[in-house]
Amino acid sequence: MSPSVPENLEKVLRQVSRFETKCGRPKRSVQLIAVSKTHPPEKIREAYQAGQRHFGENYLQEALDKIHALSDLDITWHYVGPIQSNKTRPIAENFHWVHSVDRERIAARLSDQRPSALPPLRILLQANISEESTKAGVSLRELPELATSCRGKKGIVLSGLMAIPAPNKYFEQQSKAFRRLKLARDQLQEQGFNHCRELSMGMSSDYEAAVAEGATMIRIGTDIFGPRNS
Ligand SMILES: *Cc1c(COP(=O)(O)O)cnc(C)c1O
């Protein structure tokens, strides 16, 4: 029998703690986001009962169904998937964090559509750090302009950066990509983007390198919920 979600979760948390110690970072400086896309609400409930509070979803309709089904739980929801500009309203209304903002139009719509009764939506700008034209995300060259466009918009707070680097099995190559994102975050902070603190980077196959390079949030799916069949 394959290990249960609580067992997997415990194992990942132990690893994170080990990686934090190994690179001299304080314990619990990395927030674990359990990416539950394609997995049923019952699996999320199992992880929640084991103590996990932050969950990430990629597909909007699927995410909305789960948010509804799990509304009795105190979950912090992160939207980490691609954003179509005609689908921003339900994102603005139902999530706490959005990691995948890659153009001004999306930031503007999230700002307009965030209900004023809710706290501001925490947004991360998704940057392309792999120098591949096929990868989603704003280029590092255009990042400062996108960050500037978020200034003064009500209902959203530019809270950090996110990246999904091209898969690479070598630790040193993984580290190099993550270092580019950290540098970009540090530069934005120097330019006065004081709330731009988070670094959302690292997935099941590369989170050790991400933690070593300063990730504040890691997004783990497979290592917690098992393989996806879709
Ligand atoms: C699916 C997904 C993850 C989790 O990936 P795993 O390799 O299963 O850990 C993290 N971030 C994003 C944006 C994803 O789409």
PDB file of N, CA and C and ligand atoms in Angstrom, residues 33-37 39 56-59 79-82 99-100 126 162-164 200 202-207 218-224 226-228, ligand 1:
ATOM      1  N   ILE A  33       3.284  24.893   0.950  1.00  0.00           N
ATOM      2  CA  ILE A  33       1.983  24.956   0.288  1.00  0.00           C
ATOM      3  C   ILE A  33       1.728  23.603  -0.366  1.00  0.00           C
ATOM      4  N   ALA A  34       0.661  22.946   0.047  1.00  0.00           N
ATOM      5  CA  ALA A  34       0.321  21.635  -0.503  1.00  0.00           C
ATOM      6  C   ALA A  34      -0.489  21.855  -1.784  1.00  0.00           C
ATOM      7  N   VAL A  35       0.096  21.487  -2.920  1.00  0.00           N
ATOM      8  CA  VAL A  35      -0.583  21.708  -4.210  1.00  0.00           C
ATOM      9  C   VAL A  35      -1.458  20.495  -4.522  1.00  0.00           C
ATOM     10  N   SER A  36      -2.765  20.716  -4.416  1.00  0.00           N
ATOM     11  CA  SER A  36      -3.725  19.610  -4.408  1.00  0.00           C
ATOM     12  C   SER A  36      -4.460  19.422  -5.729  1.00  0.00           C
ATOM     13  N   LYS A  37      -4.000  20.079  -6.787  1.00  0.00           N
ATOM     14  CA  LYS A  37      -4.691  19.972  -8.086  1.00  0.00           C
ATOM     15  C   LYS A  37      -4.857  18.505  -8.496  1.00  0.00           C
ATOM     16  N   HIS A  39      -6.493  16.259  -7.132  1.00  0.00           N
ATOM     17  CA  HIS A  39      -6.805  15.359  -6.012  1.00  0.00           C
ATOM     18  C   HIS A  39      -8.117  15.783  -5.338  1.00  0.00           C
ATOM     19  N   GLY A  56      -2.602  24.889  -2.497  1.00  0.00           N
ATOM     20  CA  GLY A  56      -2.498  25.556  -3.794  1.00  0.00           C
ATOM     21  C   GLY A  56      -3.271  24.812  -4.856  1.00  0.00           C
ATOM     22  N   GLU A  57      -3.918  25.558  -5.729  1.00  0.00           N
ATOM     23  CA  GLU A  57      -4.693  24.963  -6.820  1.00  0.00           C
ATOM     24  C   GLU A  57      -4.357  25.652  -8.143  1.00  0.00           C
ATOM     25  N   ASN A  58      -4.499  24.901  -9.235  1.00  0.00           N
ATOM     26  CA  ASN A  58      -4.134  25.379 -10.573  1.00  0.00           C
ATOM     27  C   ASN A  58      -5.277  25.619 -11.525  1.00  0.00           C
ATOM     28  N   TYR A  59      -6.327  24.812 -11.366  1.00  0.00           N
ATOM     29  CA  TYR A  59      -7.416  24.855 -12.337  1.00  0.00           C
ATOM     30  C   TYR A  59      -8.600  25.499 -11.651  1.00  0.00           C
ATOM     31  N   TYR A  79      -3.801  30.506  -5.382  1.00  0.00           N
ATOM     32  CA  TYR A  79      -4.002  30.184  -6.792  1.00  0.00           C
ATOM     33  C   TYR A  79      -2.642  30.228  -7.487  1.00  0.00           C
ATOM     34  N   VAL A  80      -2.232  29.096  -8.081  1.00  0.00           N
ATOM     35  CA  VAL A  80      -0.885  29.024  -8.663  1.00  0.00           C
ATOM     36  C   VAL A  80      -0.912  28.720 -10.162  1.00  0.00           C
ATOM     37  N   GLY A  81      -2.103  28.675 -10.756  1.00  0.00           N
ATOM     38  CA  GLY A  81      -2.218  28.273 -12.160  1.00  0.00           C
ATOM     39  C   GLY A  81      -2.267  29.441 -13.119  1.00  0.00           C
ATOM     40  N   PRO A  82      -2.320  29.125 -14.401  1.00  0.00           N
ATOM     41  CA  PRO A  82      -2.418  30.180 -15.412  1.00  0.00           C
ATOM     42  C   PRO A  82      -3.722  30.966 -15.243  1.00  0.00           C
ATOM     43  N   HIS A  99      -0.228  33.431  -7.079  1.00  0.00           N
ATOM     44  CA  HIS A  99       1.216  33.367  -7.355  1.00  0.00           C
ATOM     45  C   HIS A  99       1.575  33.622  -8.807  1.00  0.00           C
ATOM     46  N   SER A 100       0.580  33.716  -9.681  1.00  0.00           N
ATOM     47  CA  SER A 100       0.851  33.617 -11.113  1.00  0.00           C
ATOM     48  C   SER A 100       0.462  34.862 -11.900  1.00  0.00           C
ATOM     49  N   GLN A 126       4.812  36.237 -11.350  1.00  0.00           N
ATOM     50  CA  GLN A 126       5.499  35.047 -11.861  1.00  0.00           C
ATOM     51  C   GLN A 126       6.537  35.474 -12.888  1.00  0.00           C
ATOM     52  N   MET A 162       7.305  34.583  -7.887  1.00  0.00           N
ATOM     53  CA  MET A 162       7.181  33.136  -8.054  1.00  0.00           C
ATOM     54  C   MET A 162       7.844  32.722  -9.357  1.00  0.00           C
ATOM     55  N   ALA A 163       8.387  31.502  -9.400  1.00  0.00           N
ATOM     56  CA  ALA A 163       8.898  30.970 -10.660  1.00  0.00           C
ATOM     57  C   ALA A 163       8.764  29.456 -10.706  1.00  0.00           C
ATOM     58  N   ILE A 164       8.626  28.974 -11.929  1.00  0.00           N
ATOM     59  CA  ILE A 164       8.661  27.531 -12.212  1.00  0.00           C
ATOM     60  C   ILE A 164       9.797  27.330 -13.212  1.00  0.00           C
ATOM     61  N   SER A 200       8.356  32.336  -3.897  1.00  0.00           N
ATOM     62  CA  SER A 200       7.636  31.074  -4.060  1.00  0.00           C
ATOM     63  C   SER A 200       8.359  30.258  -5.109  1.00  0.00           C
ATOM     64  N   GLY A 202      10.352  26.158  -5.807  1.00  0.00           N
ATOM     65  CA  GLY A 202      10.643  24.814  -5.321  1.00  0.00           C
ATOM     66  C   GLY A 202       9.406  23.943  -5.375  1.00  0.00           C
ATOM     67  N   MET A 203       9.525  22.793  -6.057  1.00  0.00           N
ATOM     68  CA  MET A 203       8.461  21.806  -6.173  1.00  0.00           C
ATOM     69  C   MET A 203       9.039  20.460  -5.706  1.00  0.00           C
ATOM     70  N   SER A 204       8.293  19.365  -5.916  1.00  0.00           N
ATOM     71  CA  SER A 204       8.739  18.081  -5.349  1.00  0.00           C
ATOM     72  C   SER A 204      10.171  17.713  -5.741  1.00  0.00           C
ATOM     73  N   SER A 205      10.559  18.050  -6.981  1.00  0.00           N
ATOM     74  CA  SER A 205      11.853  17.567  -7.469  1.00  0.00           C
ATOM     75  C   SER A 205      13.025  18.517  -7.210  1.00  0.00           C
ATOM     76  N   ASP A 206      12.742  19.716  -6.685  1.00  0.00           N
ATOM     77  CA  ASP A 206      13.870  20.662  -6.541  1.00  0.00           C
ATOM     78  C   ASP A 206      13.787  21.559  -5.300  1.00  0.00           C
ATOM     79  N   TYR A 207      13.041  21.127  -4.292  1.00  0.00           N
ATOM     80  CA  TYR A 207      12.857  22.066  -3.171  1.00  0.00           C
ATOM     81  C   TYR A 207      14.056  22.177  -2.245  1.00  0.00           C
ATOM     82  N   ILE A 218       7.349  26.963  -0.558  1.00  0.00           N
ATOM     83  CA  ILE A 218       7.572  25.902  -1.542  1.00  0.00           C
ATOM     84  C   ILE A 218       6.218  25.291  -1.876  1.00  0.00           C
ATOM     85  N   ARG A 219       6.063  24.865  -3.113  1.00  0.00           N
ATOM     86  CA  ARG A 219       4.775  24.359  -3.598  1.00  0.00           C
ATOM     87  C   ARG A 219       4.926  22.877  -3.932  1.00  0.00           C
ATOM     88  N   ILE A 220       4.421  22.020  -3.051  1.00  0.00           N
ATOM     89  CA  ILE A 220       4.658  20.590  -3.204  1.00  0.00           C
ATOM     90  C   ILE A 220       3.346  19.846  -3.480  1.00  0.00           C
ATOM     91  N   GLY A 221       3.306  19.131  -4.584  1.00  0.00           N
ATOM     92  CA  GLY A 221       2.135  18.326  -4.929  1.00  0.00           C
ATOM     93  C   GLY A 221       2.420  16.837  -4.775  1.00  0.00           C
ATOM     94  N   THR A 222       3.172  16.293  -5.722  1.00  0.00           N
ATOM     95  CA  THR A 222       3.420  14.852  -5.808  1.00  0.00           C
ATOM     96  C   THR A 222       3.930  14.234  -4.503  1.00  0.00           C
ATOM     97  N   ASP A 223       4.863  14.856  -3.851  1.00  0.00           N
ATOM     98  CA  ASP A 223       5.445  14.264  -2.639  1.00  0.00           C
ATOM     99  C   ASP A 223       4.450  14.190  -1.481  1.00  0.00           C
ATOM    100  N   ILE A 224       3.350  14.942  -1.571  1.00  0.00           N
ATOM    101  CA  ILE A 224       2.334  14.883  -0.525  1.00  0.00           C
ATOM    102  C   ILE A 224       1.151  14.000  -0.939  1.00  0.00           C
ATOM    103  N   GLY A 226       0.894  12.131  -3.909  1.00  0.00           N
ATOM    104  CA  GLY A 226       1.175  11.051  -4.852  1.00  0.00           C
ATOM    105  C   GLY A 226       1.045  11.545  -6.282  1.00  0.00           C
ATOM    106  N   PRO A 227       1.294  10.643  -7.244  1.00  0.00           N
ATOM    107  CA  PRO A 227       1.270  11.054  -8.655  1.00  0.00           C
ATOM    108  C   PRO A 227      -0.124  11.469  -9.106  1.00  0.00           C
ATOM    109  N   ARG A 228      -0.157  12.377 -10.087  1.00  0.00           N
ATOM    110  CA  ARG A 228      -1.432  12.794 -10.685  1.00  0.00           C
ATOM    111  C   ARG A 228      -1.684  11.929 -11.907  1.00  0.00           C
TER     112      ARG A 228
HETATM  113  C1  LIG B   1       1.656  21.172  -9.985  1.00  0.00           C
HETATM  114  C2  LIG B   1       2.370  22.351  -9.484  1.00  0.00           C
HETATM  115  C3  LIG B   1       3.202  22.270  -8.364  1.00  0.00           C
HETATM  116  C4  LIG B   1       3.500  20.971  -7.631  1.00  0.00           C
HETATM  117  O1  LIG B   1       4.325  20.167  -8.413  1.00  0.00           O
HETATM  118  P1  LIG B   1       4.911  18.771  -7.886  1.00  0.00           P
HETATM  119  O2  LIG B   1       6.042  18.514  -8.807  1.00  0.00           O
HETATM  120  O3  LIG B   1       3.817  17.775  -8.005  1.00  0.00           O
HETATM  121  O4  LIG B   1       5.362  18.963  -6.488  1.00  0.00           O
HETATM  122  C5  LIG B   1       3.780  23.440  -7.913  1.00  0.00           C
HETATM  123  N1  LIG B   1       3.584  24.620  -8.525  1.00  0.00           N
HETATM  124  C6  LIG B   1       2.803  24.738  -9.607  1.00  0.00           C
HETATM  125  C7  LIG B   1       2.610  26.077 -10.228  1.00  0.00           C
HETATM  126  C8  LIG B   1       2.188  23.606 -10.126  1.00  0.00           C
HETATM  127  O5  LIG B   1       1.440  23.738 -11.218  1.00  0.00           O
END
